[in-house]
Amino acid sequence: MYKSTGSWYIVQNEQGEVFNARILGKFKMDELTSTNPVAVGDVVTIETENELEGSVTITEIDDRKNYITRTSPANKHKHHIIASNLDQSLLFATLKDPKTSQGFIDRFLITSEAYHIPSIIVFNKSDLYKAKELEKFAEVRDIYEAIGYKVMGMSIEKKTGVEEVKSLLKDKTTLLSGHSGVGKSSFINIVFPELKLRTQDVSGWSGKGLHTTTFAEMFNLPFGGRVIDTPGIRELGLVDIPKQELAHYFPEMRSLMNDCQFNNCMHTNEPGCAVKAAVEEGLVSMDRYISYCNVLDKIEEKTW
Ligand SMILES: Nc1nc2c(ncn2[C@@H]2O[C@H](COP(=O)(O)OP(=O)(O)OP(=O)(O)O)[C@@H](O)[C@H]2O)c(=O)[nH]1
Ligand SMILES: [Mg+2]
Ligand SMILES: [Zn+2]
């Protein structure tokens, strides 16, 4: 499934033919927990509904290899599936116009770890970075590379670093994610101009956080693979991660946890905590630890 605009879905068959599709009532069952029964990236079975109009019915959805969700802004108890069957996700970030916080990056990475989706962080708009931002870039790059994430710098404006990012896409299904205005659609446009996506006007980041892309959409790539453009996310609501599990989704903590004195250690105030010791020794980034504590607090609010 390539795009959903409410009650209609755009699907393609293996020959690349495009159809307008609808779903049968029975899938609505799923809406109990998710706001969208069929997600971009889903592999579906279709049956012809109206041959003249080229419309089809989705009769089955294959099990999802994986998927990425966020809590629905309208209803915190429901989640919205952003996309499914992903090989990787590129988290677009910027240090200026707009600024992406490390907290946001960390929440995104927790979600990707929880769903086993490899993530790469791409800092765009490097043409706007002055000494202060360049220093920040070097700092965050070191933090994330030290724990196993690839971090790339790019300027779509100056066409630097773009080819390196493009080369990651071949033969894979890649989700592009990040705040509104970070350049997700611009990236697809510059590497695949034939797709002609709508982007924010040349005045650039307005500061108002207006979304230019309004629906997630998947595109076939000429050299093999698919890329999914998504509307910018302002806040990434985390879905149902139990407190006890959270540290598993921080790779640098995952490897230390076995050395904590208590096997139910939450790494906050417990004695003999290997994670806290590593933070004090500077082996685990203080910023990452703060993100961990912030997210843990949020989970507590939700549970009690
Ligand atoms: N200076 C500078 N501006 C850029 C760069 N890349 C993109 N922009 C501008 O940033 C603005 C936002 O880009 P979009 O591609 O629409 O951002 P988006 O991430 O798709 O945003 P949403 O669709 O709202 O989620 C546009 O005006 C782009 O021209 C860059 O490398 N440098
Ligand atoms: Mg866009
Ligand atoms: Zn601990």
XYZ file of C-alpha atoms and ligand atoms in Angstrom:
338
model
C 0.000 0.000 0.000
C 1.526 3.300 -1.121
C -0.700 6.028 0.233
C -3.858 6.470 2.259
C -6.018 9.545 2.060
C -8.754 8.627 4.480
C -11.111 5.947 3.260
C -9.290 5.304 -0.033
C -5.944 3.619 -0.397
C -3.551 3.685 -3.300
C -2.058 0.290 -4.005
C 0.262 -1.132 -6.654
C 0.559 -4.657 -7.912
C 3.845 -6.339 -8.780
C 3.621 -5.022 -12.343
C 3.508 -1.476 -10.989
C -0.132 -0.890 -11.940
C -1.838 1.583 -9.604
C -5.325 1.042 -8.142
C -7.717 2.866 -5.857
C -8.592 0.497 -3.064
C -11.088 0.275 -0.242
C -11.238 -2.053 2.708
C -13.933 -4.420 3.821
C -15.736 -3.875 7.082
C -13.976 -6.653 8.953
C -10.675 -4.762 9.063
C -12.316 -1.989 11.018
C -11.897 -4.329 14.007
C -8.278 -3.240 14.172
C -9.362 0.290 14.858
C -9.809 -0.691 18.478
C -6.104 -0.141 19.031
C -4.866 1.483 15.856
C -6.370 4.449 14.045
C -5.435 3.050 10.643
C -6.165 -0.561 9.721
C -3.952 -0.499 6.626
C -0.585 1.263 6.725
C 1.814 2.482 4.067
C 4.167 -0.408 3.322
C 1.587 -3.112 4.005
C 1.504 -6.048 1.623
C -2.134 -6.625 0.758
C -4.304 -8.946 -1.312
C -6.712 -7.189 -3.652
C -9.830 -8.200 -5.536
C -11.354 -6.324 -8.430
C -14.355 -4.283 -7.325
C -15.150 -2.231 -10.403
C -13.194 -3.041 -13.522
C -14.268 0.150 -15.355
C -13.185 2.503 -12.596
C -10.130 0.422 -11.766
C -11.147 0.196 -8.123
C -10.282 -2.777 -5.952
C -11.029 -4.151 -2.511
C -8.341 -5.023 -0.006
C -9.285 -8.461 1.263
C -6.233 -9.387 3.291
C -3.214 -7.800 4.931
C -0.063 -9.897 5.271
C 1.582 -10.049 8.676
C 3.852 -7.042 9.091
C 7.578 -7.785 9.307
C 7.797 -4.688 11.500
C 6.188 -1.283 11.764
C 6.657 2.032 13.440
C 3.876 3.755 15.330
C 3.203 6.820 17.371
C 0.379 7.519 19.762
C -2.519 9.219 18.067
C -2.582 12.960 18.861
C -6.371 12.755 19.221
C -6.464 9.731 21.489
C -3.492 8.694 23.628
C -4.831 5.155 23.946
C -4.713 4.554 20.231
C -1.709 4.350 18.024
C -1.184 5.335 14.458
C 0.947 3.076 12.291
C 3.268 5.390 10.387
C 4.612 2.703 8.037
C 5.342 -1.026 7.928
C 7.780 -3.558 6.474
C 10.768 -1.250 6.742
C 14.425 -2.091 6.218
C 15.658 1.117 7.793
C 14.697 4.614 8.771
C 16.504 7.869 8.168
C 15.852 10.335 10.933
C 16.222 13.793 9.452
C 17.407 16.338 11.979
C 18.627 19.924 11.774
C 20.493 22.168 14.175
C 18.927 25.319 12.816
C 15.570 26.292 11.242
C 14.101 24.196 12.847
C 16.235 22.839 15.651
C 15.833 19.156 16.504
C 16.307 18.410 20.191
C 18.358 15.482 21.399
C 15.339 14.399 23.407
C 13.387 14.021 20.180
C 16.206 12.074 18.539
C 16.376 9.759 21.545
C 12.632 9.122 21.583
C 12.796 8.273 17.909
C 15.698 5.895 18.476
C 13.877 4.177 21.358
C 10.931 3.534 19.054
C 13.186 2.195 16.292
C 15.036 -0.058 18.732
C 11.748 -1.349 20.104
C 10.582 -2.256 16.609
C 14.015 -3.493 15.429
C 14.375 -0.942 12.657
C 17.956 0.199 11.989
C 18.179 3.988 12.075
C 20.581 6.486 10.616
C 20.605 10.118 11.727
C 20.968 12.655 8.926
C 21.683 16.265 9.873
C 20.473 18.425 7.004
C 20.883 22.159 6.282
C 24.586 22.089 7.146
C 24.926 25.206 4.951
C 23.228 27.142 7.783
C 25.586 25.919 10.503
C 27.975 28.467 11.983
C 30.752 27.748 14.470
C 28.282 27.076 17.304
C 26.216 24.577 15.300
C 29.285 22.906 13.811
C 30.593 22.330 17.295
C 27.221 20.904 18.343
C 27.167 18.681 15.267
C 30.591 17.231 16.113
C 29.440 16.670 19.681
C 26.207 14.840 18.864
C 27.877 12.870 16.077
C 30.402 11.572 18.602
C 27.683 10.658 21.084
C 25.598 8.653 18.610
C 28.447 7.076 16.672
C 29.965 5.863 19.930
C 26.816 3.826 20.574
C 26.564 2.428 17.067
C 24.368 4.804 15.085
C 25.566 6.187 11.793
C 25.410 9.992 11.686
C 25.650 11.925 8.436
C 25.833 15.598 7.551
C 24.134 16.968 4.449
C 23.107 20.171 2.756
C 20.443 19.804 0.114
C 20.878 23.504 -0.632
C 24.609 23.138 -1.374
C 24.295 19.532 -2.613
C 26.881 18.265 -0.157
C 26.599 14.822 1.377
C 23.474 14.104 -0.664
C 24.989 11.294 -2.762
C 26.164 9.459 0.358
C 22.654 9.523 1.787
C 21.140 8.530 -1.555
C 23.459 5.525 -1.771
C 21.874 4.098 1.392
C 18.535 3.668 -0.352
C 19.267 1.096 -3.048
C 17.087 -2.027 -2.839
C 15.751 -1.124 0.598
C 12.474 0.211 1.965
C 13.417 3.384 3.825
C 11.294 5.579 6.039
C 12.111 9.304 6.121
C 11.121 10.841 9.394
C 11.684 14.001 11.435
C 10.146 17.355 12.309
C 8.305 19.427 9.742
C 10.660 21.589 7.702
C 13.817 19.470 8.023
C 13.887 18.715 4.301
C 12.444 15.200 3.882
C 10.500 16.010 0.726
C 13.315 18.242 -0.550
C 15.645 15.273 -0.277
C 13.375 13.037 -2.341
C 13.031 15.840 -4.885
C 16.723 16.425 -5.300
C 17.608 12.775 -5.710
C 14.510 11.873 -7.748
C 13.403 15.093 -9.475
C 10.876 13.168 -11.583
C 8.675 12.728 -8.491
C 8.105 16.501 -8.057
C 6.971 16.545 -4.422
C 5.556 19.600 -2.779
C 7.970 21.271 -0.356
C 7.805 24.394 1.757
C 8.205 27.537 -0.350
C 11.648 29.042 -0.868
C 11.300 31.399 2.054
C 12.179 28.253 3.955
C 11.421 27.500 7.558
C 8.673 29.863 8.675
C 8.913 28.921 12.338
C 5.201 28.166 12.342
C 5.659 24.456 11.899
C 3.244 24.244 9.000
C 3.183 20.806 7.505
C 3.753 20.634 3.802
C 3.467 16.888 3.430
C 0.126 15.777 4.850
C 0.014 12.041 4.119
C 2.704 9.406 4.259
C 3.491 8.164 0.774
C 5.766 5.503 -0.626
C 7.664 5.838 -3.914
C 9.420 3.233 -6.039
C 13.035 4.128 -6.719
C 14.414 3.896 -10.243
C 17.450 1.884 -9.080
C 15.451 -0.472 -6.857
C 14.026 0.048 -3.425
C 11.335 2.282 -2.005
C 11.305 5.441 0.039
C 8.510 6.690 2.285
C 7.975 10.416 2.785
C 6.023 11.284 5.928
C 4.439 14.420 7.393
C 6.674 16.031 10.008
C 6.153 14.907 13.580
C 6.148 17.538 16.297
C 6.205 15.237 19.280
C 6.760 11.542 19.114
C 4.443 9.867 21.589
C 5.983 6.594 22.704
C 3.823 3.538 22.635
C 3.513 1.128 25.540
C 7.053 0.456 26.622
C 7.107 -0.958 30.155
C 9.436 0.897 32.534
C 11.497 -2.231 33.104
C 12.164 -2.567 29.396
C 13.195 0.975 28.599
C 16.945 0.561 29.179
C 16.971 -2.294 26.646
C 16.328 0.282 23.958
C 19.434 2.275 24.852
C 22.228 0.199 23.263
C 24.896 1.592 25.597
C 22.824 0.656 28.654
C 21.779 -2.721 27.344
C 25.372 -3.920 27.581
C 25.853 -2.658 31.154
C 22.614 -3.737 32.799
C 23.803 -7.208 33.714
C 26.386 -5.651 36.014
C 23.812 -3.824 38.151
C 23.499 -5.149 41.698
C 19.740 -5.671 41.393
C 18.345 -7.440 38.388
C 15.246 -5.242 38.475
C 17.399 -2.099 38.624
C 15.737 0.905 36.982
C 19.062 2.793 36.970
C 17.813 5.771 38.944
C 18.444 5.578 42.693
C 19.440 1.967 43.234
C 22.781 1.168 44.881
C 25.355 -0.693 42.826
C 23.946 0.517 39.510
C 26.409 -0.093 36.679
C 24.628 2.334 34.379
C 24.839 5.243 36.816
C 28.475 4.420 37.514
C 29.184 4.565 33.782
C 27.419 7.929 33.521
C 29.552 9.279 36.370
C 32.708 8.014 34.700
C 31.671 9.660 31.451
C 31.361 6.323 29.642
C 27.652 6.862 29.034
C 26.631 10.279 27.751
C 24.924 12.424 30.379
C 22.530 13.738 27.697
C 21.449 10.225 26.841
C 20.992 9.370 30.506
C 18.838 12.482 30.970
C 16.705 11.376 28.010
C 16.359 7.977 29.644
C 15.191 9.539 32.935
C 12.769 11.885 31.150
C 11.155 9.051 29.238
C 11.034 6.874 32.361
C 9.167 9.671 34.167
C 6.627 9.857 31.359
C 6.008 6.124 31.540
C 5.452 6.391 35.293
C 2.850 9.090 34.791
C 1.062 6.861 32.358
C 1.075 3.791 34.587
C 0.012 5.258 37.897
N 19.129 26.265 3.892
C 18.634 25.072 3.576
N 17.315 24.916 3.379
C 16.846 23.680 3.063
C 17.707 22.561 2.929
N 16.948 21.494 2.651
C 15.672 21.902 2.597
N 15.591 23.239 2.851
C 14.374 24.066 2.882
O 13.624 23.730 4.027
C 12.230 23.902 3.754
C 11.468 22.677 4.210
O 11.729 21.584 3.377
P 10.685 20.395 3.115
O 11.392 19.440 2.217
O 9.367 20.880 2.707
O 10.574 19.776 4.608
P 9.767 18.485 5.077
O 10.653 17.799 6.049
O 9.308 17.698 3.906
O 8.540 19.118 5.857
P 7.041 18.527 6.098
O 6.561 17.997 4.805
O 6.246 19.672 6.605
O 7.215 17.443 7.135
C 12.124 24.185 2.256
O 11.907 25.570 2.081
C 13.454 23.768 1.708
O 13.820 24.521 0.565
C 19.119 22.773 3.115
O 19.967 21.878 3.013
N 19.516 24.039 3.446
Mg 7.474 17.098 3.298
Zn 21.171 -0.090 37.120
